[in-house]
Every structure is written in C-alpha cells, then in structure tokens.
Short mmCIF file of C-alpha atoms in Angstrom, two decimals:
data_model
loop_
_atom_site.label_atom_id
_atom_site.label_comp_id
_atom_site.label_asym_id
_atom_site.label_seq_id
_atom_site.Cartn_x
_atom_site.Cartn_y
_atom_site.Cartn_z
CA MET A 7 35.04 -21.50 19.13
CA GLY A 8 32.76 -23.73 16.87
CA SER A 9 29.87 -23.33 19.33
CA VAL A 10 30.26 -19.62 19.31
CA LYS A 11 30.17 -19.58 15.50
CA LEU A 12 27.00 -21.88 15.56
CA GLN A 13 25.30 -19.40 18.14
CA ALA A 14 26.08 -16.48 15.88
CA ARG A 15 24.57 -18.25 12.87
CA ILE A 16 21.47 -19.22 14.81
CA VAL A 17 21.12 -15.61 15.97
CA ALA A 18 21.59 -14.38 12.28
CA VAL A 19 19.02 -16.84 10.99
CA PHE A 20 16.56 -15.72 13.80
CA LEU A 21 16.97 -12.00 12.93
CA LEU A 22 16.69 -12.73 9.21
CA LEU A 23 13.39 -14.85 9.75
CA LEU A 24 11.91 -12.23 12.00
CA GLY A 25 12.76 -9.34 9.80
CA GLY A 26 11.67 -11.22 6.63
CA GLY A 27 8.53 -12.36 8.29
CA SER A 28 7.69 -8.80 9.31
CA ILE A 29 8.20 -7.56 5.62
CA ALA A 30 6.07 -10.55 4.31
CA TYR A 31 3.26 -9.63 6.80
CA GLN A 32 3.17 -6.13 5.49
CA LEU A 33 3.32 -7.08 1.95
CA LEU A 34 0.81 -9.92 1.95
CA VAL A 35 -1.51 -9.01 4.91
CA GLN A 36 -1.47 -5.29 5.33
CA LYS A 37 -1.05 -4.75 1.44
CA VAL A 38 1.55 -2.16 1.91
CA PRO A 39 2.89 -0.91 -1.50
CA LEU A 40 6.44 -2.04 -2.26
CA THR A 41 7.36 1.14 -3.90
CA GLN A 42 6.50 4.76 -3.25
CA ASP A 43 5.44 5.24 -6.90
CA GLU A 44 2.93 2.34 -6.74
CA LYS A 45 -0.61 3.47 -7.83
CA ASP A 46 -3.98 1.77 -7.41
CA PRO A 47 -7.22 2.13 -9.37
CA VAL A 48 -9.81 4.35 -7.85
CA TRP A 49 -13.32 3.90 -9.10
CA VAL A 50 -16.02 6.64 -9.08
CA VAL A 51 -19.56 5.66 -9.50
CA ASP A 52 -21.99 8.32 -10.15
CA ALA A 53 -25.82 7.90 -9.86
CA GLN A 54 -28.20 10.57 -11.12
CA VAL A 55 -31.92 10.41 -10.23
CA SER A 56 -34.23 12.66 -12.13
CA PHE A 57 -37.95 12.97 -11.83
CA THR A 58 -40.93 15.31 -11.97
CA ALA A 59 -42.41 16.28 -8.52
CA ARG A 60 -46.26 16.19 -8.12
CA ALA A 61 -47.58 19.50 -6.97
CA ASN A 62 -48.32 19.97 -3.37
CA LYS A 63 -47.22 16.32 -2.57
CA PRO A 64 -44.58 15.20 -0.03
CA ILE A 65 -41.72 13.54 -1.78
CA LYS A 66 -39.70 10.48 -0.59
CA VAL A 67 -37.11 8.87 -2.85
CA ARG A 68 -35.59 5.44 -1.79
CA MET A 69 -32.57 4.10 -3.54
CA PHE A 70 -30.31 1.12 -2.54
CA VAL A 71 -26.63 2.01 -2.21
CA PRO A 72 -23.66 -0.43 -2.06
CA PRO A 73 -22.86 -2.03 1.43
CA GLN A 74 -19.57 -0.94 2.85
CA GLY A 75 -16.70 -3.42 3.13
CA ALA A 76 -17.81 -5.92 0.50
CA GLY A 77 -14.59 -6.41 -1.52
CA TYR A 78 -13.76 -2.73 -1.71
CA THR A 79 -12.60 0.19 0.58
CA THR A 80 -14.83 3.23 0.49
CA LEU A 81 -12.81 6.42 0.10
CA ASN A 82 -15.77 8.88 -0.03
CA GLU A 83 -19.51 8.77 -0.28
CA SER A 84 -21.62 11.87 -1.14
CA PHE A 85 -25.38 12.38 -1.17
CA ILE A 86 -26.05 15.59 -3.28
CA SER A 87 -29.53 17.25 -3.20
CA ASN A 88 -31.09 20.62 -2.96
CA ASN A 89 -33.37 21.16 0.04
CA TYR A 90 -33.82 17.46 0.76
CA GLY A 91 -33.28 15.68 3.91
CA VAL A 92 -30.90 12.56 3.65
CA ASN A 93 -31.01 9.54 5.84
CA VAL A 94 -29.28 6.20 5.30
CA ASN A 95 -30.69 3.05 6.81
CA VAL A 96 -29.13 -0.44 6.99
CA GLU A 97 -31.25 -3.62 6.91
CA LYS A 98 -29.54 -7.01 6.82
CA SER A 99 -27.08 -6.83 4.12
CA ASN A 100 -28.53 -3.83 2.25
CA ARG A 101 -28.16 -0.12 2.65
CA GLN A 102 -30.84 2.31 1.55
CA VAL A 103 -30.71 6.13 1.22
CA THR A 104 -33.88 8.03 1.67
CA TRP A 105 -34.21 11.74 0.27
CA SER A 106 -37.33 13.45 1.64
CA ALA A 107 -38.85 16.79 1.14
CA ARG A 108 -42.19 18.35 2.27
CA ARG A 109 -42.72 20.23 -1.02
CA ALA A 110 -41.00 20.46 -4.43
CA GLU A 111 -42.08 21.71 -7.89
CA GLY A 112 -40.83 20.81 -11.36
CA ASN A 113 -38.02 18.67 -12.41
CA GLN A 114 -36.02 17.40 -9.60
CA TYR A 115 -32.29 16.05 -9.66
CA LEU A 116 -30.65 13.96 -6.98
CA TYR A 117 -26.95 12.72 -7.11
CA TYR A 118 -25.03 10.04 -5.49
CA ARG A 119 -21.21 9.49 -5.76
CA LEU A 120 -19.12 6.71 -4.47
CA MET A 121 -15.30 6.56 -4.56
CA LEU A 122 -13.69 3.23 -3.75
CA THR A 123 -10.56 1.10 -4.25
CA PRO A 124 -9.71 -2.61 -4.03
CA ARG A 125 -6.58 -1.81 -1.81
CA PHE A 126 -6.80 -2.38 2.07
CA ALA A 127 -10.29 -3.86 1.36
CA GLU A 128 -11.91 -6.50 3.49
CA THR A 129 -12.97 -9.88 2.13
CA ARG A 130 -16.47 -9.96 0.75
CA GLU A 131 -19.50 -10.24 3.17
CA ASN A 132 -19.38 -13.44 5.31
CA GLU A 133 -22.57 -13.01 7.26
CA PRO A 134 -24.37 -16.33 7.64
CA GLY A 135 -27.45 -17.14 5.57
CA PRO A 136 -30.37 -19.60 5.40
CA GLN A 137 -29.52 -23.22 4.38
CA PHE A 138 -33.24 -24.48 4.06
CA ARG A 139 -36.44 -23.21 2.88
CA PRO A 140 -39.90 -24.82 2.33
CA ALA A 141 -40.83 -25.99 -1.13
CA PRO A 142 -43.65 -23.81 -2.85
CA VAL A 143 -46.96 -25.45 -3.67
CA LEU A 144 -47.37 -26.21 -7.45
CA ASP A 145 -50.09 -27.99 -9.35
CA GLY A 146 -51.05 -28.90 -12.83
CA ALA A 147 -48.77 -28.35 -15.73
CA GLU A 148 -46.34 -26.21 -13.85
CA LYS A 149 -45.77 -29.01 -11.35
CA LEU A 150 -45.23 -31.62 -13.98
CA ALA A 151 -42.73 -29.26 -15.91
CA ALA A 152 -40.77 -28.51 -12.81
CA GLU A 153 -40.56 -32.33 -11.64
CA ALA A 154 -39.50 -33.19 -15.31
CA LEU A 155 -36.66 -30.60 -15.18
CA LEU A 156 -35.56 -31.55 -11.67
CA GLN A 157 -35.33 -35.22 -12.25
CA PRO A 158 -32.13 -35.00 -14.64
CA ILE A 159 -30.80 -32.22 -12.55
CA ARG A 160 -30.60 -34.36 -9.50
CA GLN A 161 -28.98 -37.28 -11.51
CA HIS A 162 -26.14 -35.02 -12.88
CA SER A 163 -25.24 -33.10 -9.65
CA ALA A 164 -23.42 -34.10 -6.48
CA ASP A 165 -23.72 -31.15 -4.24
CA VAL A 166 -25.35 -27.70 -3.98
CA GLU A 167 -22.90 -25.98 -6.20
CA THR A 168 -23.20 -28.57 -8.98
CA PHE A 169 -27.01 -28.65 -8.42
CA ILE A 170 -27.31 -24.90 -9.00
CA GLY A 171 -25.04 -24.88 -12.01
CA GLU A 172 -26.98 -27.77 -13.53
CA THR A 173 -30.34 -25.86 -12.84
CA ILE A 174 -29.07 -22.70 -14.55
CA LYS A 175 -27.92 -24.71 -17.55
CA ARG A 176 -31.22 -26.52 -17.84
CA VAL A 177 -33.27 -23.24 -17.57
CA ASN A 178 -31.27 -21.55 -20.22
CA GLU A 179 -32.25 -24.36 -22.80
CA LEU A 180 -34.86 -22.28 -24.29
CA GLU A 181 -35.97 -24.77 -26.86
CA ASN A 182 -37.14 -27.17 -24.07
CA ASP A 183 -40.84 -27.25 -23.84
CA ASN A 184 -40.95 -27.55 -20.00
CA VAL A 185 -38.59 -24.56 -19.76
CA GLN A 186 -40.93 -22.53 -22.24
CA LEU A 187 -43.98 -23.42 -20.18
CA LEU A 188 -42.41 -22.18 -16.85
CA LEU A 189 -41.01 -19.05 -18.59
CA GLY A 190 -44.43 -18.29 -20.06
CA GLY A 191 -42.93 -16.52 -23.05
CA ASP A 192 -40.80 -14.15 -21.00
CA VAL A 193 -37.19 -14.91 -21.48
CA SER A 194 -35.70 -11.88 -19.70
CA PRO A 195 -32.77 -12.52 -17.35
CA GLU A 196 -35.01 -11.58 -14.43
CA ASN A 197 -37.64 -14.14 -15.34
CA ARG A 198 -35.11 -16.92 -15.98
CA ALA A 199 -33.65 -16.11 -12.59
CA GLN A 200 -37.02 -16.42 -10.99
CA VAL A 201 -37.57 -19.86 -12.68
CA VAL A 202 -34.17 -21.02 -11.41
CA ASP A 203 -35.14 -19.87 -8.04
CA LEU A 204 -38.41 -21.76 -8.24
CA LEU A 205 -36.49 -25.00 -9.14
CA LEU A 206 -34.19 -24.43 -6.21
CA ALA A 207 -37.08 -23.82 -3.85
CA MET A 208 -38.59 -27.17 -4.88
CA SER A 209 -35.35 -28.86 -3.75
CA HIS A 210 -35.44 -26.70 -0.51
CA ILE A 211 -32.27 -24.79 -1.65
CA PRO A 212 -32.57 -21.04 -0.57
CA ALA A 213 -31.35 -18.70 -3.25
CA GLN A 214 -31.17 -14.82 -3.26
CA PRO A 215 -31.10 -12.33 -6.30
CA VAL A 216 -27.97 -10.10 -6.10
CA HIS A 217 -27.62 -6.99 -8.24
CA THR A 218 -24.11 -6.06 -9.19
CA LEU A 219 -22.38 -3.29 -10.95
CA ARG A 220 -19.35 -4.00 -13.23
CA LEU A 221 -16.51 -1.62 -12.49
CA VAL A 222 -15.40 -0.66 -16.04
CA GLU A 223 -15.21 2.75 -17.69
CA SER A 224 -18.79 3.43 -18.85
CA GLN A 225 -20.94 6.46 -19.39
CA GLU A 226 -24.17 4.54 -18.65
CA GLN A 227 -24.54 1.06 -17.14
CA GLN A 228 -27.29 -1.08 -15.69
CA PRO A 229 -26.93 -3.47 -12.61
CA GLU A 230 -26.50 -6.99 -13.56
CA LEU A 231 -28.46 -9.76 -11.96
CA TRP A 232 -26.71 -12.68 -10.10
CA LEU A 233 -27.81 -15.45 -7.86
CA ARG A 234 -26.29 -16.32 -4.51
CA THR A 235 -26.71 -19.13 -2.03
CA TYR A 236 -25.22 -20.04 1.38
CA ASN A 237 -23.50 -23.35 1.66
CA GLY A 238 -22.91 -23.24 5.45
CA LYS A 239 -19.56 -21.68 5.22
CA ARG A 240 -19.74 -18.96 2.70
CA TRP A 241 -21.90 -17.43 0.03
CA LEU A 242 -21.74 -18.83 -3.53
CA TYR A 243 -22.51 -16.59 -6.55
CA PHE A 244 -23.90 -17.78 -9.83
CA ASN A 245 -24.57 -16.09 -13.10
CA PRO A 246 -28.33 -17.05 -14.00
CA LEU A 247 -27.44 -16.65 -17.73
CA ASP A 248 -24.62 -19.02 -18.23
CA GLY A 249 -23.98 -20.65 -14.75
CA GLN A 250 -20.63 -19.05 -14.12
CA GLN A 251 -19.61 -19.61 -10.46
CA GLY A 252 -17.78 -16.94 -8.40
CA LEU A 253 -18.39 -13.36 -8.49
CA PRO A 254 -15.67 -11.64 -10.61
CA ASP A 255 -13.33 -9.23 -8.80
CA ASP A 256 -14.62 -6.30 -11.03
CA ARG A 257 -18.25 -6.72 -9.63
CA LEU A 258 -19.63 -4.44 -6.93
CA VAL A 259 -22.48 -5.73 -4.95
CA TRP A 260 -25.11 -3.10 -4.98
CA TRP A 261 -28.08 -4.59 -3.33
CA SER A 262 -29.70 -7.98 -2.72
CA GLY A 263 -33.22 -8.97 -2.93
CA SER A 264 -36.16 -8.79 -5.49
CA GLU A 265 -37.00 -5.11 -4.66
CA SER A 266 -36.36 -2.46 -7.30
CA LEU A 267 -33.36 -0.20 -7.09
CA LEU A 268 -35.43 2.98 -6.96
CA ASN A 269 -38.71 3.90 -5.43
CA ILE A 270 -40.20 7.25 -5.47
CA GLU A 271 -43.31 8.56 -3.74
CA GLY A 272 -44.75 12.02 -4.74
CA GLY A 273 -43.07 12.05 -8.22
CA ARG A 274 -43.37 10.67 -11.74
CA SER A 275 -41.35 10.20 -14.85
CA ALA A 276 -38.39 8.80 -12.89
CA ASN A 277 -35.08 8.13 -14.50
CA MET A 278 -31.81 6.80 -13.17
CA THR A 279 -28.43 6.68 -14.74
CA LEU A 280 -25.24 5.00 -13.38
CA SER A 281 -21.78 5.74 -14.66
CA VAL A 282 -18.41 4.50 -13.80
CA HIS A 283 -15.00 6.28 -14.06
CA ARG A 284 -11.57 5.03 -13.27
CA ASN A 285 -8.75 7.20 -11.74
CA GLU A 286 -5.45 6.43 -10.25
CA MET A 287 -3.98 7.40 -6.88
CA SER A 288 -0.82 6.77 -5.17
CA ALA A 289 -1.17 3.74 -2.75
CA LEU A 290 0.66 5.70 -0.07
CA GLN A 291 -1.77 8.72 -0.54
CA LEU A 292 -4.68 6.18 -0.29
CA ALA A 293 -3.35 4.93 3.14
CA ARG A 294 -2.96 8.59 4.41
CA SER A 295 -6.45 9.41 3.31
CA LEU A 296 -7.91 6.43 5.04
CA ARG A 297 -5.95 7.12 8.15
CA LEU A 298 -7.58 10.76 8.24
CA GLN A 299 -10.87 9.00 8.09
CA ASP A 300 -10.10 6.74 10.99
CA ALA A 301 -10.28 3.77 8.75
CA SER A 302 -7.95 0.78 8.78
CA SER A 303 -4.78 1.01 6.84
CA PHE A 304 -1.10 -0.02 7.20
CA ILE A 305 -0.18 3.46 8.69
CA ASP A 306 -1.72 2.11 12.03
CA PHE A 307 1.10 0.88 14.22
CA SER A 308 3.80 2.15 11.82
CA LEU A 309 6.23 5.13 11.64
CA TYR A 310 3.73 6.81 9.30
CA GLU A 311 1.67 7.46 12.41
CA LEU A 312 4.22 9.70 13.98
CA PRO A 313 3.99 13.50 13.63
CA LEU A 314 5.63 14.82 10.41
CA PRO A 315 8.67 16.28 12.08
CA SER A 316 9.25 13.02 13.75
CA GLN A 317 8.91 11.08 10.43
CA GLN A 318 11.51 13.31 8.88
CA LEU A 319 13.83 12.62 11.65
CA PHE A 320 13.39 8.85 11.47
CA ARG A 321 13.74 8.88 7.78
CA ILE A 322 17.37 10.07 8.48
CA LEU A 323 18.03 8.01 11.45
CA MET A 324 16.74 4.59 9.98
CA MET A 325 19.23 5.07 7.02
CA ILE A 326 22.28 5.24 9.43
CA PRO A 327 22.34 1.42 9.77
CA VAL A 328 22.37 1.17 5.94
CA GLY A 329 25.53 3.39 5.73
CA VAL A 330 27.10 1.38 8.58
CA LEU A 331 26.46 -2.00 6.77
CA LEU A 332 27.98 -0.45 3.55
CA VAL A 333 31.12 0.65 5.44
CA LEU A 334 31.32 -2.96 7.08
CA LEU A 335 31.15 -4.48 3.68
CA ILE A 336 33.75 -2.01 2.27
CA ARG A 337 36.18 -2.73 5.05
CA SER A 338 35.61 -6.54 5.36
CA LEU A 339 35.18 -7.44 1.65
CA VAL A 340 37.04 -4.74 -0.37
CA GLY A 341 39.67 -4.16 2.34
CA MET A 342 39.43 -0.22 1.98
CA GLU A 343 40.65 1.44 5.17
CA THR A 344 38.62 4.27 6.71
CA LEU A 345 38.78 6.15 9.97
CA GLY A 346 36.57 3.91 11.91
CA THR A 347 33.05 2.68 10.92
CA PHE A 348 30.81 5.48 11.97
CA THR A 349 33.06 8.60 10.79
CA PRO A 350 32.11 8.07 6.91
CA VAL A 351 28.44 7.70 7.91
CA LEU A 352 28.42 10.82 9.87
CA ILE A 353 30.29 12.66 7.13
CA ALA A 354 27.73 11.29 4.61
CA LEU A 355 25.04 12.88 6.87
CA ALA A 356 26.75 16.27 6.43
CA PHE A 357 26.53 15.84 2.69
CA ARG A 358 22.86 15.95 2.92
CA GLU A 359 23.03 19.79 3.28
CA THR A 360 26.13 20.56 1.19
CA GLN A 361 25.49 17.93 -1.68
CA VAL A 362 28.23 15.73 -2.75
CA ILE A 363 30.56 17.95 -4.78
CA TRP A 364 30.52 20.93 -2.53
CA GLY A 365 30.82 18.54 0.68
CA VAL A 366 33.90 16.95 -0.78
CA LEU A 367 35.40 20.25 -1.56
CA LEU A 368 34.63 21.65 1.81
CA PHE A 369 35.63 18.50 3.70
CA THR A 370 39.01 18.30 1.76
CA PHE A 371 39.76 22.07 2.32
CA ILE A 372 38.86 22.21 5.94
CA THR A 373 40.71 19.03 6.68
CA ALA A 374 43.84 20.27 4.91
CA ILE A 375 43.69 23.61 6.87
CA GLY A 376 43.11 21.75 10.12
CA LEU A 377 46.04 19.34 9.50
CA SER A 378 48.29 22.23 8.88
CA VAL A 379 47.21 23.96 12.21
CA ARG A 380 47.64 20.59 13.87
CA SER A 381 51.05 20.14 12.53
CA TYR A 382 52.21 23.58 13.69
CA LEU A 383 50.69 22.81 17.18
CA GLU A 384 52.74 19.67 17.30
CA HIS A 385 55.82 21.68 17.22
CA LEU A 386 54.65 23.59 20.26
CA LYS A 387 54.55 20.35 22.30
CA LEU A 388 50.86 20.97 23.34
CA GLN A 389 48.99 18.40 25.16
CA LEU A 390 46.01 16.55 23.26
CA LEU A 391 43.21 18.28 24.80
CA ALA A 392 44.65 21.81 24.22
CA ARG A 393 45.44 20.74 20.58
CA LEU A 394 41.89 19.45 19.97
CA SER A 395 40.34 22.75 21.49
CA ILE A 396 42.64 24.92 19.27
CA VAL A 397 41.74 22.90 16.10
CA LEU A 398 38.04 22.97 16.90
CA THR A 399 38.28 26.81 17.34
CA PHE A 400 39.91 27.22 13.87
CA VAL A 401 37.59 25.00 12.34
CA VAL A 402 34.62 27.09 13.63
CA ILE A 403 36.45 30.38 12.38
CA LEU A 404 37.09 28.72 9.00
CA MET A 405 33.42 27.63 8.60
CA ALA A 406 32.35 31.16 9.53
CA VAL A 407 34.68 32.63 6.96
CA ILE A 408 33.49 30.26 4.20
CA SER A 409 29.93 31.01 5.02
CA LEU A 410 30.48 34.65 4.83
CA PHE A 411 32.29 34.55 1.51
CA GLY A 412 29.73 32.17 0.17
CA TYR A 413 27.00 34.52 1.20
CA LYS A 414 28.86 37.52 -0.63
CA LEU A 415 29.29 35.38 -3.74
CA GLY A 416 25.79 34.11 -3.76
CA VAL A 417 26.76 30.55 -3.28
CA SER A 418 24.12 28.89 -0.96
CA SER A 419 26.18 25.69 -0.50
CA GLY A 420 28.89 27.61 1.37
CA LEU A 421 26.39 28.54 4.04
CA SER A 422 25.70 24.80 4.63
CA VAL A 423 29.32 24.15 5.77
CA ALA A 424 28.10 25.46 9.23
CA LEU A 425 26.07 22.38 9.53
CA PHE A 426 28.96 20.04 9.38
CA PRO A 427 29.57 18.34 12.55
CA MET A 428 32.37 20.35 14.04
CA VAL A 429 33.49 17.79 16.50
CA ILE A 430 33.60 15.17 13.73
CA LEU A 431 35.84 17.35 11.56
CA THR A 432 38.08 18.05 14.48
CA MET A 433 38.47 14.40 15.34
CA VAL A 434 38.97 13.44 11.69
CA ILE A 435 41.82 16.09 11.50
CA GLU A 436 43.34 14.60 14.75
CA ARG A 437 43.05 11.08 13.62
CA VAL A 438 44.55 11.58 10.31
CA SER A 439 47.47 13.47 11.90
CA ILE A 440 47.93 10.52 14.25
CA VAL A 441 48.06 8.06 11.37
CA TRP A 442 50.58 10.50 9.66
CA GLU A 443 52.91 10.18 12.62
CA GLU A 444 52.52 6.45 13.14
CA ARG A 445 52.34 5.00 9.52
CA GLY A 446 53.55 8.01 7.24
CA GLY A 447 51.99 10.60 5.00
CA THR A 448 51.10 8.11 2.27
CA GLN A 449 49.14 5.80 4.64
CA SER A 450 47.29 8.70 6.15
CA LEU A 451 46.47 10.21 2.77
CA LYS A 452 45.12 6.61 1.75
CA VAL A 453 43.06 6.30 4.95
CA ALA A 454 41.53 9.86 4.48
CA LEU A 455 40.84 9.16 0.74
CA GLY A 456 39.21 5.74 1.73
CA THR A 457 37.01 7.69 4.35
CA LEU A 458 35.97 10.23 1.83
CA VAL A 459 35.03 7.63 -0.88
CA ALA A 460 33.16 5.54 1.80
CA ALA A 461 31.27 8.68 2.87
CA VAL A 462 30.32 9.61 -0.65
CA LEU A 463 29.02 6.04 -1.32
CA CYS A 464 27.05 6.15 1.90
CA HIS A 465 25.59 9.40 1.09
CA LEU A 466 24.41 8.36 -2.37
CA LEU A 467 22.93 5.15 -0.86
CA MET A 468 21.34 6.85 2.24
CA VAL A 469 19.44 9.47 0.18
CA TRP A 470 18.24 7.03 -2.60
CA PRO A 471 14.42 7.67 -2.43
CA PRO A 472 13.33 4.12 -3.23
CA LEU A 473 15.58 2.70 -0.44
CA VAL A 474 14.65 5.47 2.00
CA TYR A 475 11.02 4.65 1.41
CA PHE A 476 11.64 0.84 1.69
CA VAL A 477 13.62 1.03 5.01
CA PHE A 478 11.15 3.58 6.54
CA THR A 479 8.03 1.70 5.49
CA PHE A 480 9.51 -1.92 6.26
CA PRO A 481 11.53 -1.43 9.51
CA GLY A 482 12.01 -5.40 9.48
CA VAL A 483 14.81 -4.87 6.87
CA LEU A 484 16.96 -3.48 9.72
CA LEU A 485 16.74 -6.88 11.32
CA CYS A 486 17.77 -8.44 8.13
CA MET A 487 20.80 -6.12 7.92
CA SER A 488 21.66 -7.07 11.58
CA ALA A 489 21.63 -10.59 10.49
CA VAL A 490 24.22 -9.78 7.73
CA MET A 491 26.25 -7.78 10.30
CA VAL A 492 26.26 -10.89 12.58
CA LEU A 493 27.63 -13.09 9.92
CA MET A 494 30.16 -10.55 8.76
CA GLY A 495 31.55 -10.58 12.28
CA HIS A 496 33.02 -14.00 11.75
CA TYR A 497 34.25 -13.34 8.21
CA ARG A 498 38.01 -14.24 7.92
CA GLY A 499 38.32 -14.53 4.25
CA TYR A 500 40.36 -12.67 1.68
CA ARG A 501 39.58 -9.22 0.86
CA LEU A 502 39.44 -7.90 -2.79
CA THR A 503 42.59 -5.64 -2.20
CA GLU A 504 44.54 -8.66 -0.83
CA LEU A 505 43.57 -10.78 -3.81
CA MET A 506 45.04 -8.10 -6.20
CA ARG A 507 48.00 -7.77 -3.96
CA PHE A 508 48.85 -11.52 -3.97
CA ARG A 509 47.92 -12.02 -7.59
CA ALA A 510 51.50 -12.14 -8.67
CA MET A 511 52.22 -15.13 -6.23
CA VAL A 512 49.15 -16.97 -7.80
CA GLU A 513 50.54 -16.44 -11.32
CA ARG A 514 53.80 -17.92 -10.37
#
C-alpha cells in the first residue's frame, strides 16, 4: 500500500511539474498575457518629408527606416505618397526606402508610418561585427593631442568596455586643451562622437555611430546619436555625451553609419519632422493581428489557431475538468453528497443556456414532476427500461409545454429548457427515486439539494471569464488539476460535515 501511495505521489509531482513548466514557458518565453484584459503599448511613429520639386527634374528621395526585429515587433508599416514609386532596400543592418518620380511640380509631401510594440519582440540584433580596424595616420599637433589623451585612458581601463567609457569621459572634458584642439571649436554631439571614434581607431577598436529614436509621446523629435562596438559576442552601446552604457529599452534603432537620414535628388528646401504617439491595445488582439500577418506569436501551436467554432466548443469542454475537480473537493473535503461526480457538471452546462435562477427553477420543477410520474409508475410494477422510457417521454412533453408557455408570455429563458440534456434529467429523476426507496425521502432530498448546489457552484466557476481565459490559454493547468485529483484519490481524512457531526464528542 505504501508503494502505491508513493507511485501516486510521484505521478502527481510529475503532472504538476509538467503542467507548471508549460505555463511558465508560455509566460516567460512566449510572453503570453496572464489575463484577457492585459494591454500593451503600441507606438506610432510618423515621419513627414516635405520639399519643393525642381522643374522638369527626376526626383529620388532616400530615407533610412528602422530595421525589423530590433527589440520591437512591427505591426504595420506604411509608405504614403502621391504618384511616387516606392522601393525598400536592405543593406547590412540598415533599411532604406526610395521614393521616385519622373516629374513633379511645386511642394511635395511624403509620409512614413510605423506601428510597433515591445511584446513578442525578438532580441536586439545579434549579427557579428568587426573587432579590429587599422589606426588612422595622424601627424603634428593632432597626433600629440590624441596620444596625450590615450595615455591616461589606457591606464584607467581594463577592457574594451571600460576603454570606451573612459574615452567618452575624457572627450567630454571640454576645458582640456587636447580635447579643444581635436574638436576644433565644434562641440556638437556629432563632432564629439567623431573625436571619440578617432581615439578608438588609434587603439584599433572599431566603432559605429547609431542613430536612435526615443519612444516617448512627442510632436517633434530628432534622432539621438549613440556609438556601438562589437566585443566578439554582442554589440555594446554607448552614449557619446555621458558614457552611459547599454541602449535603454525605450530607444528604437533607426539607422547606423555616418550617412544622413534623408537624401533628396531633384528637390530643394527639404524638411523632415518625426513625431511619436502612444496607444494601447489588448495583448490578445495583438497576437491575433500578428497571426493574420503570418508573424510569430503565441497563437501558433495553441488552441487559438483553431477555427472560431472549434474554439468556442473547446472553451466549454476544457472547463469540464474544472467542474469535476470542484465536485471532487466538495465530496471529499466538505462531505456534501451528490448524484455522482459528473451529473452536477452536466447540469451546470445546461445552466449556460437558462442562467442560474431559471435553471434552478426549471430543474426543480421538472424533477418534481418526473418524480411524481415515476412514483405512480412504481405502483404499476413496470420494469426499469419501461419506466425510463415513459419518464423520458413525459420530460420531453413537459419541456415542450414550458417552451410554448414561455414563448406566449415572452419569457426567452423558458425556451432554453429544450436544451437541457433530456437523458440526464431522466436519470436524475430515476436515481433520486431509487435513493428515496433505499434511504428514505429525507436523504433523497438531501442528495438532490447537494447536486443542485454543486451544479450552481460549478456553473459559476465554469463561466467566470478570467478562469475560462486562463484554462483555454494555458492548457497546462489541466495537468496541474490532474495532479490534485491524483492526490485526492488517497485522501482518507475527515470531511467538514463529519467534523461538525462529531463536534459534540470533542467538546466532552
């Protein structure tokens, strides 16, 4: 007996670990929303390009656009123009859109819109980069100033990361004579980044300028310049103004390199504005939207991939084990008697159509009438099969009468009684009558009442939207419930009703 209990506990632990691991994988890896109402930010980035076309000149407008999959999931990308051809090219880590037209006159406007979200996003780009570059040739005062700056940098650094951080710190000491010489009077962030890049090149460390956009609500914004280098395993990002390491989560990499964001041929007076707006969208709606785009989301290999009618069916079916577990706990821990384990669950399913109040009234009324018919048939000494057939027939007639009267009175719930499982009602009537004969009327009423109470509790639990979403979205919870069922199979302790029953003995 001890070995059997041990095996049962091992099986329960295995099911619990398997189900819990499945839920943890969906939450931590697939980023499945824990609740149906969970919302995620959706950032909308708008870029407007305006310029004046030169008469009788072909027009070509090139603009860098963000690479896909760099820390954010693209929901939609739109290129809006009038009578322009649009082409997107990918070169290394950059994407560039080209608008082209044979002829145009007057003021021209081009629009670009990007919608993205951090959920379901892949990690930031991990393509390899260079780890060595030749040092530039310097002479004269510039060479002396660069070497004077590099000497303390090498002494105060231990690796590439600290070397770059120390270099940025030194270059931003604007009162330093050597820094002033290399800057040449231009203290703009772009020029300081160039000086940092020069000092890194003197030490054979490759660096690349990266232009980022901060995702905050703003009407007009300019890309921010960062520097990055590859350490052999991943890209390291640095702010050239303060040496901050690590690209913040609210930064979107727009393009890398020293080229300008916008390049126009055949136009003049170019102007570009960037604006960012924040919206919110249900995480579940986001996943469905990605699925329609054939993009990766947790809907792949989940019940959400089924057709909608099948999804609705499984939303009901997967709640049946929840009701069964509740009935098991009620019978094993509370001690409430019911007509079996599945009967309350099946009655609870019928309550989905009639609602609880009407369902209880109809169940009570039909069962009372059926018991009366069954009691009369008992006096006729009919066999079990004949009794069940006659009771079933009267149940059908009674449901038809109630539906007709409900229709005449304008009560829609009365029509739903036809959806009651007729066989279940017939078997309930028969089993309650058997209990009446074997254990008396009081006990049969107690069992019928316990069945009805359990059915109501099961219904309320099985239609609770947060629980329905959780069970349908995380099927592994069914394995966890199976583990509880296995453990309850060896429960031999007291029930709450027994504790109340023997309370007088304890008090003595």
